[in-house]
Coordinates of N, CA, C and O in Angstrom, one line a residue:
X1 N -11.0 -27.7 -26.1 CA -11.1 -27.5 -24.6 C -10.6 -26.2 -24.2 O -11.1 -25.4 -23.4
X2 N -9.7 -26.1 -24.8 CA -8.8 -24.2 -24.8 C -9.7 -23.8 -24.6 O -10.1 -23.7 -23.5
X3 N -10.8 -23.0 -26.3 CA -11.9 -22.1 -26.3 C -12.8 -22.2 -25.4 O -13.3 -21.1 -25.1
X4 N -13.2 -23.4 -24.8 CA -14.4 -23.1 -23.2 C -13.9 -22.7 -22.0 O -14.5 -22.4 -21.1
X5 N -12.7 -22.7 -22.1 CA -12.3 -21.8 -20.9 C -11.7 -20.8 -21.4 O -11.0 -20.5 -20.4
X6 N -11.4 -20.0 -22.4 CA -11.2 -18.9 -22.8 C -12.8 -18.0 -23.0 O -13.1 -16.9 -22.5
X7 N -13.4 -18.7 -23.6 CA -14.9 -18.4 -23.7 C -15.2 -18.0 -21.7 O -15.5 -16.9 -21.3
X8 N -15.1 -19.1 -21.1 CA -15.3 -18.5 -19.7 C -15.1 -17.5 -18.7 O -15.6 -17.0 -17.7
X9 N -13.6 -17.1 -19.6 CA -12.5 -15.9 -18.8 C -13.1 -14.7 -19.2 O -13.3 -13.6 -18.6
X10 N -13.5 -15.2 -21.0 CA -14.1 -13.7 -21.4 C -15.6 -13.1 -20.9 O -15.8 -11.9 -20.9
X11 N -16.7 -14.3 -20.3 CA -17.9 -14.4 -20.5 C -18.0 -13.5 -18.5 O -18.9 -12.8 -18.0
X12 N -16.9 -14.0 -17.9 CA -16.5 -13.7 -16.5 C -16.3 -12.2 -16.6 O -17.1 -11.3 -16.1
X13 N -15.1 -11.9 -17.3 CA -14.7 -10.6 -17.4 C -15.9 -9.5 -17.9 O -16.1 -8.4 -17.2
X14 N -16.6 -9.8 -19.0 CA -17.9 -8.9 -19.5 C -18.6 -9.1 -18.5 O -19.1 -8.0 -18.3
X15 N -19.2 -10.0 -17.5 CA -20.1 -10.2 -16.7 C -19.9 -9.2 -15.0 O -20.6 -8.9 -14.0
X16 N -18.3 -9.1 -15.3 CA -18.0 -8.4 -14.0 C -17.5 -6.7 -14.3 O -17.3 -5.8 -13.4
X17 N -17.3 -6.5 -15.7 CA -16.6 -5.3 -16.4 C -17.3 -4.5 -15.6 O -16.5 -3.8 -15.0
X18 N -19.0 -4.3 -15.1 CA -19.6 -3.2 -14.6 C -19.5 -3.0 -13.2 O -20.0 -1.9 -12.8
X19 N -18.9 -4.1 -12.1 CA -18.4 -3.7 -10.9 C -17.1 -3.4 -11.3 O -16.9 -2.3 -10.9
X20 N -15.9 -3.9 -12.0 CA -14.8 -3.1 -12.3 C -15.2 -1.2 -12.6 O -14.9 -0.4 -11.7
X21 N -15.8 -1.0 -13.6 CA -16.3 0.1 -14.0 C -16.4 1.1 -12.2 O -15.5 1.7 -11.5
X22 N -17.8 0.8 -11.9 CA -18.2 1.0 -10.6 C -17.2 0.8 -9.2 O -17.2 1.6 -8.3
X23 N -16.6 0.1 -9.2 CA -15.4 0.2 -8.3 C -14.0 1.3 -8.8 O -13.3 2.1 -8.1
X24 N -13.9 1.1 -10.2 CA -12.7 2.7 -10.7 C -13.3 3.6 -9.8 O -12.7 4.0 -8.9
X25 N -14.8 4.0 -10.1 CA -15.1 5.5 -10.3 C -15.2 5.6 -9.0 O -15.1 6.8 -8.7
X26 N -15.4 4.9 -7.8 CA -15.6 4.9 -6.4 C -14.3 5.1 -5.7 O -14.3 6.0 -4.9
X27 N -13.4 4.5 -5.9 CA -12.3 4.5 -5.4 C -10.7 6.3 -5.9 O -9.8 6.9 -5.4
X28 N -11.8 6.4 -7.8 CA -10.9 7.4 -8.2 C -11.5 8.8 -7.6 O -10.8 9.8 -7.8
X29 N -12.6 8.9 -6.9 CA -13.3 9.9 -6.2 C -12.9 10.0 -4.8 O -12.8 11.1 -4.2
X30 N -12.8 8.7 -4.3 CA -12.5 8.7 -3.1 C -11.0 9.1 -2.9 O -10.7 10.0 -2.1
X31 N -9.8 8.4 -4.0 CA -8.5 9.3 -4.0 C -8.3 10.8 -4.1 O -7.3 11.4 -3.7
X32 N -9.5 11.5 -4.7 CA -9.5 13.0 -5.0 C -10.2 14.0 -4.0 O -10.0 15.2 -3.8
X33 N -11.2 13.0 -3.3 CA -11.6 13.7 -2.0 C -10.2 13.8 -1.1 O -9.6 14.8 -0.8
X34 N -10.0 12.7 -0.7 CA -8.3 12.7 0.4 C -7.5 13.3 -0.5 O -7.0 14.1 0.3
X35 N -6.9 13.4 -1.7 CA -6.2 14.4 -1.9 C -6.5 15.9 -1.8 O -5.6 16.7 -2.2
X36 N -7.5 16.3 -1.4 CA -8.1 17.8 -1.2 C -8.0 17.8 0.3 O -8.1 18.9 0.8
X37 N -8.0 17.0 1.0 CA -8.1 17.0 2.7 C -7.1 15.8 2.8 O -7.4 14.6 2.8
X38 N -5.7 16.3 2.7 CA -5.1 15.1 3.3 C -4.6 15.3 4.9 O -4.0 14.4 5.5
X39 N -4.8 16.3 5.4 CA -4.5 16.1 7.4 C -6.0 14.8 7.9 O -6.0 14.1 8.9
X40 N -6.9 14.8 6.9 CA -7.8 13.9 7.0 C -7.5 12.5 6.4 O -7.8 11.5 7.0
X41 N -7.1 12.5 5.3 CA -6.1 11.1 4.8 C -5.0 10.8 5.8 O -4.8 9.7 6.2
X42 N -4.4 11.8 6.2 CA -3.6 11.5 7.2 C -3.6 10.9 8.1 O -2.8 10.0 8.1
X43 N -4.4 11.0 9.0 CA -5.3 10.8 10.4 C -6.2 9.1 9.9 O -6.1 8.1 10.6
X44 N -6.9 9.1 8.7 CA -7.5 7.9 8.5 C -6.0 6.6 8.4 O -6.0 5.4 8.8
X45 N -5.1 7.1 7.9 CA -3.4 6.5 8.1 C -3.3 6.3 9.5 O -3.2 5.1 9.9
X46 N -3.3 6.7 9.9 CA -2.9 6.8 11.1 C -3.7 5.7 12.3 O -3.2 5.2 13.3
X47 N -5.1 5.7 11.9 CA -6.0 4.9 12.4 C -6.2 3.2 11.9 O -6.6 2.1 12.5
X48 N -5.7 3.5 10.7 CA -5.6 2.4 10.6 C -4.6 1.4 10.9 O -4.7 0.2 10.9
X49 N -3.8 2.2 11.0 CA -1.9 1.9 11.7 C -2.7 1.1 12.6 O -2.7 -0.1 12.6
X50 N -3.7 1.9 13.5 CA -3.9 1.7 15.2 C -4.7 -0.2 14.9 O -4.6 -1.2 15.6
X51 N -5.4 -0.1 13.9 CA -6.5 -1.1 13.6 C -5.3 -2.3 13.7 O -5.1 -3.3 14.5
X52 N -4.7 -1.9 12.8 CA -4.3 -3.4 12.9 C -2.8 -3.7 13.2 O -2.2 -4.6 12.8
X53 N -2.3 -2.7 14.1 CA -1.3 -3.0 15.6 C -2.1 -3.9 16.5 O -1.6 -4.8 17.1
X54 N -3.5 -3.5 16.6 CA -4.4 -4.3 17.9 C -5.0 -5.3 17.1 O -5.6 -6.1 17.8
X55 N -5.0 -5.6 15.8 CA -5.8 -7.2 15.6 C -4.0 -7.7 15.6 O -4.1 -8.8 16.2
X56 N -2.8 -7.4 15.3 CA -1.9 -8.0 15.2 C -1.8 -8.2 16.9 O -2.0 -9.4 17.2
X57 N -1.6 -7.6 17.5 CA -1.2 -8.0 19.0 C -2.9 -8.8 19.7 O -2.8 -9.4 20.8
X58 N -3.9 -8.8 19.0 CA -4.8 -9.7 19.5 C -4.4 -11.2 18.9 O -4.7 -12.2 19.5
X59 N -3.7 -11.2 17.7 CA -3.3 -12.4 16.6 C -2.2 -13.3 17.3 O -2.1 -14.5 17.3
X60 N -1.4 -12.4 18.0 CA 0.2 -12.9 19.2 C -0.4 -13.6 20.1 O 0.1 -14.7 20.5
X61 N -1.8 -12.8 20.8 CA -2.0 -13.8 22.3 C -2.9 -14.7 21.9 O -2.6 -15.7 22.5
X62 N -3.8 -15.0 21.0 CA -4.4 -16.5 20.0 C -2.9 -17.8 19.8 O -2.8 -19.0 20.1
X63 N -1.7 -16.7 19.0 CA -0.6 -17.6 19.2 C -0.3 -18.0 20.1 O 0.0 -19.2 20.1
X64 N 0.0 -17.2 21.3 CA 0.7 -17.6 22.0 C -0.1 -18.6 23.4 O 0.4 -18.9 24.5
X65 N -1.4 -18.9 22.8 CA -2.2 -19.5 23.8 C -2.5 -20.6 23.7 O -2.4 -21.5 24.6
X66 N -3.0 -20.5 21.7 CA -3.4 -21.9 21.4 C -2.5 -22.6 20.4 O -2.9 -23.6 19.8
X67 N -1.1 -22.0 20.1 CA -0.1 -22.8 19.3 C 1.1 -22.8 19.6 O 1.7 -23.6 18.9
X68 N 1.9 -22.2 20.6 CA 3.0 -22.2 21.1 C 2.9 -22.6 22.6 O 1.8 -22.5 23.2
X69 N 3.6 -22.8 23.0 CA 4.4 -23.7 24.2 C 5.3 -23.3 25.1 O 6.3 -23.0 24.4
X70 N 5.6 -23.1 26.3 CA 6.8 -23.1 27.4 C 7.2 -21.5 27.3 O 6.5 -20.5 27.5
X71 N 8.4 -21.6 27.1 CA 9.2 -20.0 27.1 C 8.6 -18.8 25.8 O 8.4 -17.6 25.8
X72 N 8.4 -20.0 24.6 CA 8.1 -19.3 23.1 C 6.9 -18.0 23.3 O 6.8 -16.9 22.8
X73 N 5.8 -19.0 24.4 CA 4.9 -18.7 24.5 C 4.4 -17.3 25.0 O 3.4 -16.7 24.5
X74 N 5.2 -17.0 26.1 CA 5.4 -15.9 26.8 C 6.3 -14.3 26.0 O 6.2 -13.1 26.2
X75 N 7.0 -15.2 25.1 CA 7.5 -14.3 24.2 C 6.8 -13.9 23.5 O 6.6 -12.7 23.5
X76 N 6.0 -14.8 22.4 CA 4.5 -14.4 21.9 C 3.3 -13.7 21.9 O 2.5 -13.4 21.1
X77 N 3.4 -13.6 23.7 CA 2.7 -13.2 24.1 C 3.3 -11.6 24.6 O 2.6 -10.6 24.8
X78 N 4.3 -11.6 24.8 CA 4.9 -10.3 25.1 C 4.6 -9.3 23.8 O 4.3 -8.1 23.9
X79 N 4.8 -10.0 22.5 CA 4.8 -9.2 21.4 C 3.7 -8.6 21.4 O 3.5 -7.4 21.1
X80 N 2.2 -9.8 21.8 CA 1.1 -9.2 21.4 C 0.7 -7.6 22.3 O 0.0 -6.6 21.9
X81 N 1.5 -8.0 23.8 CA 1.0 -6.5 24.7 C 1.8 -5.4 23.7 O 1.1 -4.3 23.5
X82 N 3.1 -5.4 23.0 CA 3.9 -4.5 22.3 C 2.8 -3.7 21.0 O 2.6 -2.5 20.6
X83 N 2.3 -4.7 20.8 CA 1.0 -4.5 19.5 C 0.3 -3.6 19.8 O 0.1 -2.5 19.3
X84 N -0.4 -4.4 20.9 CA -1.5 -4.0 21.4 C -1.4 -1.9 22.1 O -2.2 -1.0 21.9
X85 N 0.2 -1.9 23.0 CA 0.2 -0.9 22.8 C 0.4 0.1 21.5 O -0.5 0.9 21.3
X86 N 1.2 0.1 20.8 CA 1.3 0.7 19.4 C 0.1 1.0 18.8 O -0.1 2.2 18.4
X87 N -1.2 -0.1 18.8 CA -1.9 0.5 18.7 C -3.1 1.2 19.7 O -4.0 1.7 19.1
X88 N -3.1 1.4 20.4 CA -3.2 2.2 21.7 C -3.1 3.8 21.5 O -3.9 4.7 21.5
X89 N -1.8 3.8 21.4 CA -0.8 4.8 21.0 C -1.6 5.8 20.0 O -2.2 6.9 20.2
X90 N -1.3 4.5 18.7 CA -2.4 5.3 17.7 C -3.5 5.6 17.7 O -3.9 6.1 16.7
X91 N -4.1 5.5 18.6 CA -5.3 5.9 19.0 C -5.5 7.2 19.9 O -6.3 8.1 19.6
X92 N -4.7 7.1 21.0 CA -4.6 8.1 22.0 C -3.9 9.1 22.0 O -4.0 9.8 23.0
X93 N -2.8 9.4 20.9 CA -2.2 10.3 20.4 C -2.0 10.1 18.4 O -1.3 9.5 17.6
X94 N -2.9 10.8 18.4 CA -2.8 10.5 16.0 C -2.0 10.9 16.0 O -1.1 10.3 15.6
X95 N -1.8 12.4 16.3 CA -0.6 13.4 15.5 C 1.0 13.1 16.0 O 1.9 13.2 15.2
X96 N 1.1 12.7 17.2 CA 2.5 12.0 17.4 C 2.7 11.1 16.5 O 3.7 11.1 15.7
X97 N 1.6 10.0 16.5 CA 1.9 8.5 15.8 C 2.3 9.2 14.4 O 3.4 8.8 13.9
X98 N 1.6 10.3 13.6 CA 1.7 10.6 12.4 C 3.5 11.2 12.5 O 4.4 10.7 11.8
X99 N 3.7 12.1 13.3 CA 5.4 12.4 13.4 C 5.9 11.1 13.0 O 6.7 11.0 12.0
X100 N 5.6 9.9 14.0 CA 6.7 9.0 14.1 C 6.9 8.1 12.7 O 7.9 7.5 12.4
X101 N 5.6 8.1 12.2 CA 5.4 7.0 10.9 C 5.8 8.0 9.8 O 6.1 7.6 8.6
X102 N 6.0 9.5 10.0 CA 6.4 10.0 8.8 C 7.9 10.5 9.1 O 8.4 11.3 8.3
X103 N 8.3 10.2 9.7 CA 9.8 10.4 10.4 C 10.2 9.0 10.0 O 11.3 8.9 9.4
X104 N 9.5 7.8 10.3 CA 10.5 6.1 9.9 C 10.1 6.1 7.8 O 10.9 5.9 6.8
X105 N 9.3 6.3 7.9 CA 9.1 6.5 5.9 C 9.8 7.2 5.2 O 10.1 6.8 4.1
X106 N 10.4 9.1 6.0 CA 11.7 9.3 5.3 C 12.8 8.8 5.7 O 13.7 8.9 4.8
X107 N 13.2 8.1 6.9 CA 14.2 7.5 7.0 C 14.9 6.1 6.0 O 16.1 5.8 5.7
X108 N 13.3 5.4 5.9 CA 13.3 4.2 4.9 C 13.6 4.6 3.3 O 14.2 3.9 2.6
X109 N 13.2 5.6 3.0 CA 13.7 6.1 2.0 C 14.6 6.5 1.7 O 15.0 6.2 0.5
X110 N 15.7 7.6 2.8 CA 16.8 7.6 2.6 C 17.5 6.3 2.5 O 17.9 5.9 1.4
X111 N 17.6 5.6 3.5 CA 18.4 4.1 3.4 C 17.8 3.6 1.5 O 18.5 3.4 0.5
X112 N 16.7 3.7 1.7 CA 16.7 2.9 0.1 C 17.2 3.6 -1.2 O 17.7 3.0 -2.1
X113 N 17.0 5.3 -1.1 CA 18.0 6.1 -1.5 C 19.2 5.8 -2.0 O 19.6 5.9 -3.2
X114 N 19.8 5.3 -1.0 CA 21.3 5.3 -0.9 C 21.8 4.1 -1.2 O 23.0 4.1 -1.6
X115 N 21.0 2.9 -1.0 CA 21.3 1.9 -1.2 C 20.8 1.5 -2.9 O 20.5 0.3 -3.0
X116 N 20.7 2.1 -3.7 CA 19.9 2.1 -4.6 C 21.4 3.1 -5.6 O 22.0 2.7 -6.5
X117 N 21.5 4.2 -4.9 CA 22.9 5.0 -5.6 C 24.0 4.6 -5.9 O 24.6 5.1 -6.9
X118 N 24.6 3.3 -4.7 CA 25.5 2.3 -4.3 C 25.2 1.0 -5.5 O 26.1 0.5 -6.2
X119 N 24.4 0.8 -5.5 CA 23.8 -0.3 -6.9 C 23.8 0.3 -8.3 O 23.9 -0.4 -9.3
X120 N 23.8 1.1 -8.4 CA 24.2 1.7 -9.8 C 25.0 2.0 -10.1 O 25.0 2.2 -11.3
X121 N 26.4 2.3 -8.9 CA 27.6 2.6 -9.3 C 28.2 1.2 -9.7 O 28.9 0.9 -10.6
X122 N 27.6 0.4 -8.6 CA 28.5 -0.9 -9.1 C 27.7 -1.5 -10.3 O 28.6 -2.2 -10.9
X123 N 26.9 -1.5 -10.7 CA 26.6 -1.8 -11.7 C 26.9 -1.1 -13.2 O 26.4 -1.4 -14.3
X124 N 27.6 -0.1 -12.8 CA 27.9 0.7 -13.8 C 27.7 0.1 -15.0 O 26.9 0.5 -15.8
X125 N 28.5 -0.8 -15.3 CA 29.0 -1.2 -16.7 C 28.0 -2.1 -17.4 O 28.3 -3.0 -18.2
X126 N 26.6 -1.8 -16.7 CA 25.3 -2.4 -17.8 C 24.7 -1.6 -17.7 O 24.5 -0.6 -17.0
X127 N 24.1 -2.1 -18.8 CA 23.5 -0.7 -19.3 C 21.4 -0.7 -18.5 O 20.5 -1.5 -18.4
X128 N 21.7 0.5 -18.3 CA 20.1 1.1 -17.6 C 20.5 1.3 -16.4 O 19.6 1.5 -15.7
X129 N 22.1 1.2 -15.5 CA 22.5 1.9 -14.5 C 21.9 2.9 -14.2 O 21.3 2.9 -13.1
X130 N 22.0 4.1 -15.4 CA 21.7 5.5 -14.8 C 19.9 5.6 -15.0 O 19.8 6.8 -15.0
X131 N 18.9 5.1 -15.1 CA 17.9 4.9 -14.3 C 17.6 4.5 -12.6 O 16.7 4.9 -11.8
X132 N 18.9 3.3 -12.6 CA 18.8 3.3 -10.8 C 19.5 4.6 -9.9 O 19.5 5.0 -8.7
X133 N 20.2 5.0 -11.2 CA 21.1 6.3 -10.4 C 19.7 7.3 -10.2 O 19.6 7.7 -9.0
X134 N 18.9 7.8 -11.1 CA 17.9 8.3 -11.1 C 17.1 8.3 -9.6 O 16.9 9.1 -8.7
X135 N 16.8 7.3 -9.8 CA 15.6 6.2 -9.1 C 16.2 6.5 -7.5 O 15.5 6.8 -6.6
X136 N 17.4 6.4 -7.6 CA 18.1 6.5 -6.2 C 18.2 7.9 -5.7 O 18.2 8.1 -4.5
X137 N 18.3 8.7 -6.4 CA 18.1 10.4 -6.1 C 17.4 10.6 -5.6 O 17.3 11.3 -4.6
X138 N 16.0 9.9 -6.6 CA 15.1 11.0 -6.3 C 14.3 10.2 -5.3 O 13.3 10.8 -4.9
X139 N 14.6 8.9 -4.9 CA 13.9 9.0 -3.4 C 15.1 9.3 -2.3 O 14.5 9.5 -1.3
X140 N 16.0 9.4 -2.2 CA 17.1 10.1 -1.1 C 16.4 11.4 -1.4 O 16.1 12.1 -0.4
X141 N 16.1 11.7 -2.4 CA 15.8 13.5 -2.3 C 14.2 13.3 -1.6 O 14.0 13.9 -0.5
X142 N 13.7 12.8 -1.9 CA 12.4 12.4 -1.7 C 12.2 12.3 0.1 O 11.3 12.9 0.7
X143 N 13.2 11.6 0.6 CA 13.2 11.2 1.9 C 13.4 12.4 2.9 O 12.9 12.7 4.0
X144 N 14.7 13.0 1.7 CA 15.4 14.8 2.7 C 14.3 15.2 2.8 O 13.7 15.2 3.9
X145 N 13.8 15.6 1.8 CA 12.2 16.6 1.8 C 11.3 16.3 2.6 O 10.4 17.1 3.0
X146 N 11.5 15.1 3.0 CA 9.7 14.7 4.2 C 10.1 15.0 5.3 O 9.3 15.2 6.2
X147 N 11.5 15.0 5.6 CA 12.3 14.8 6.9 C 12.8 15.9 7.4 O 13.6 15.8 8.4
X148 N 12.5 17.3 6.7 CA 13.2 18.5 6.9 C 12.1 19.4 7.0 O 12.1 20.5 7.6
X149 N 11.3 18.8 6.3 CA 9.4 20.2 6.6 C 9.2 19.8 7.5 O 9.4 18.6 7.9
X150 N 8.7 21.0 8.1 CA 8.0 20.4 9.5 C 7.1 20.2 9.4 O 6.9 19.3 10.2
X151 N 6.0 20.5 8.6 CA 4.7 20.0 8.1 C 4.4 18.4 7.6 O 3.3 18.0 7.2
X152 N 5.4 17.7 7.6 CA 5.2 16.9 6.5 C 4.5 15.8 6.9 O 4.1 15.0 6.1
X153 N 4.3 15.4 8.7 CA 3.6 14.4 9.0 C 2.1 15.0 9.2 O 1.4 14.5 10.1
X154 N 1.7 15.6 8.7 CA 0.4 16.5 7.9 C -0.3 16.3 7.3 O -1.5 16.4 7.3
X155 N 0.8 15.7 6.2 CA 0.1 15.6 4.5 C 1.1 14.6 4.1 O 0.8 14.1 3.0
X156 N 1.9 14.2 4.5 CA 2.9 13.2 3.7 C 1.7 11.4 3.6 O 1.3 10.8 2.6
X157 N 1.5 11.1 5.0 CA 0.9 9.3 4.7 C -0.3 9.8 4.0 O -0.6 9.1 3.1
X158 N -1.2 11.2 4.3 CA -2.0 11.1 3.3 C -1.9 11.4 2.2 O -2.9 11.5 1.6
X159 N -1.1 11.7 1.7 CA -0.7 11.7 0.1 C -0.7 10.2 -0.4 O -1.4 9.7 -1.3
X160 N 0.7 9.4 0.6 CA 1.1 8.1 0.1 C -0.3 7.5 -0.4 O -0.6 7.2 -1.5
X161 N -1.4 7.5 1.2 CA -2.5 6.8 0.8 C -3.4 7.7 -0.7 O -3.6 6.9 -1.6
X162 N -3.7 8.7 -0.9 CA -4.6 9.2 -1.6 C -4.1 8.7 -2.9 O -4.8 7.9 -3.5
X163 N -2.9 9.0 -3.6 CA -2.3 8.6 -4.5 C -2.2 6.9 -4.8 O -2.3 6.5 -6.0
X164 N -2.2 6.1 -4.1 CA -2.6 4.9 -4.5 C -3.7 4.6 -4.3 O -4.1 3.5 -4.8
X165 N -4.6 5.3 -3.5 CA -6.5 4.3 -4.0 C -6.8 5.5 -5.3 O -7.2 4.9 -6.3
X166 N -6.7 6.5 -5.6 CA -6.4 7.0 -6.9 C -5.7 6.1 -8.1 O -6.2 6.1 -9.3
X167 N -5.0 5.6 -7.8 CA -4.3 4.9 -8.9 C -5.0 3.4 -8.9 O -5.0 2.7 -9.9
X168 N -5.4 3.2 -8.0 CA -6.1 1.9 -8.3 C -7.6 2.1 -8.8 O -8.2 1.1 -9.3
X169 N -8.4 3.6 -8.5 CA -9.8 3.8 -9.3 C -9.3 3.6 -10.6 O -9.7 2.8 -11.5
X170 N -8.1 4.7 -10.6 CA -7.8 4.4 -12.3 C -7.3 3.2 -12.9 O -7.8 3.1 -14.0
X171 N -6.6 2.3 -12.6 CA -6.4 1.0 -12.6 C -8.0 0.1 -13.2 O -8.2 -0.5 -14.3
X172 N -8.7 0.2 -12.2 CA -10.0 -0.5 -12.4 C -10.8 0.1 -14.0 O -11.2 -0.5 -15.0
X173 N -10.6 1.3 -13.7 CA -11.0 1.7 -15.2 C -10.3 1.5 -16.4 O -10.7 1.3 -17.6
X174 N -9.5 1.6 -15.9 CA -8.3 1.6 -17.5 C -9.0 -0.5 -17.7 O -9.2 -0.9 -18.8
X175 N -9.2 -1.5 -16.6 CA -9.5 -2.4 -16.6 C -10.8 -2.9 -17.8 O -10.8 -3.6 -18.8
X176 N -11.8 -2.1 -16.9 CA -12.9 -1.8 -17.4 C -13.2 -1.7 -19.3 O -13.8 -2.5 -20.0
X177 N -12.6 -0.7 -19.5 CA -12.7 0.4 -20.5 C -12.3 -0.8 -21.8 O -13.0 -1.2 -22.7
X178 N -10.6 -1.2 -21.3 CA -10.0 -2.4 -21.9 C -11.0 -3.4 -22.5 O -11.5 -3.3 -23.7
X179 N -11.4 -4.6 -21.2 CA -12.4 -5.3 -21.0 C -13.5 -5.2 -22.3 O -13.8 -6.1 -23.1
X180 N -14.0 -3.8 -22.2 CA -15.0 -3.5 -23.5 C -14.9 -3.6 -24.6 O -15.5 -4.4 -25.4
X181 N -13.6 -2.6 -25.0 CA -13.5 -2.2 -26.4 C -12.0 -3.5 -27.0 O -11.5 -3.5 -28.2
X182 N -11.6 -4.4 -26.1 CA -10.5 -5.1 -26.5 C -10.6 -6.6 -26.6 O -10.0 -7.2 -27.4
X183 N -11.6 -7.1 -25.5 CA -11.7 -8.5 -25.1 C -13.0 -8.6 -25.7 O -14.0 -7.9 -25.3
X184 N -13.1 -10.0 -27.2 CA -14.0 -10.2 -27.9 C -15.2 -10.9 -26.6 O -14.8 -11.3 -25.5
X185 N -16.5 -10.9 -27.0 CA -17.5 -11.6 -26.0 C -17.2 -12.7 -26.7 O -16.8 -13.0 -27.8
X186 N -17.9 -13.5 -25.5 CA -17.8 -14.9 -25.4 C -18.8 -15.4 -26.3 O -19.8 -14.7 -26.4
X187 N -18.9 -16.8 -27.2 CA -20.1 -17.4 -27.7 C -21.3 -17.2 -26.9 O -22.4 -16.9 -27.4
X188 N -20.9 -17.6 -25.5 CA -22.3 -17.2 -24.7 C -23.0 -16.2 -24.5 O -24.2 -16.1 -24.0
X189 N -22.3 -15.1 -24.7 CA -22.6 -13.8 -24.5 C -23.3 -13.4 -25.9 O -24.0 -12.4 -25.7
X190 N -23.4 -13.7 -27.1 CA -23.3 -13.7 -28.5 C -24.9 -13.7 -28.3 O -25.7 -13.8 -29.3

């Protein structure tokens, strides 16, 4: 019984390897176009911030209409106008919104920075400490650096973004490639 659904996992995976394939090379193209124009990665950051502040603050007044009750309800509903402006915001001003979202991301990094430096010391006495000591540097340094250029809400969210749909074209391929040369075909495929 094992082998027919092992046979199925494999017969699934070869059957879909060529949209894996086709989804890497789409996605690792599209990371290298936004890395060559990221005030344009930036800005698509930034819009999408706006997208879904306004389905979230449309998501609040659905709650707060057709599932909540009395006082809750009105609070629910206050959240969704909060949403709804934020994304607004993002809409009607990109390059502020981009200041502000790259101004709270080095902030979050210093905090995790530091809180990460703090964890290594106390953990001193096991061993792979000084990896979180690492780890803790170099996003506190990481954080200084975004938070001290003045350029950085520019190019910083579109970096974040370009760098991981990059990493996930390549993800899909490294998937892919695997899939071929590693995962035997299925009897059915035979």
């Amino acid at each position: 019984m094992r082998t027919v659904g092992n046979d199925l996992v494999r017969h699934q995976l070869h059957e879909n390897r060529k949209w894996y394939l086709g989804l890497g090379i789409v996605l690792t193209l599209f990371g290298l176009v936004l890395l060559a124009s990221l005030p344009f990665a930036t800005l698509s950051v930034v819009f999408l911030f706006g997208i879904l502040m306004m389905i979230g603050g449309i998501l609040h007044f659905v709650a707060a209409f057709k599932i909540f009750e009395g006082g809750t309800r009105w609070l629910w509903a206050l959240f969704g106008v909060l949403y709804l402006v934020a994304g607004y915001y993002a809409f009607s001003t990109p390059v502020k919104t981009a200041v502000v979202l790259t101004n709270l991301l080095a902030i979050v990094l210093i905090v995790a920075g530091i809180i990460r430096i703090f964890s290594a010391i106390i953990f001193k006495a096991y061993q792979g400490w000084g990896w979180i000591l690492f780890s803790g540097l170099l996003t506190l340094i990481t954080g200084i650096i975004i938070l001290m250029s003045p350029d950085a809400s520019f190019w910083v969210l579109g970096l974040f973004l370009a760098i991981d749909i990059l990493f996930q074209g390549i993800n899909y391929l490294t998937l892919a490639s695997y899939i071929k040369h590693e995962v035997p075909q299925s009897s059915a495929d035979v």
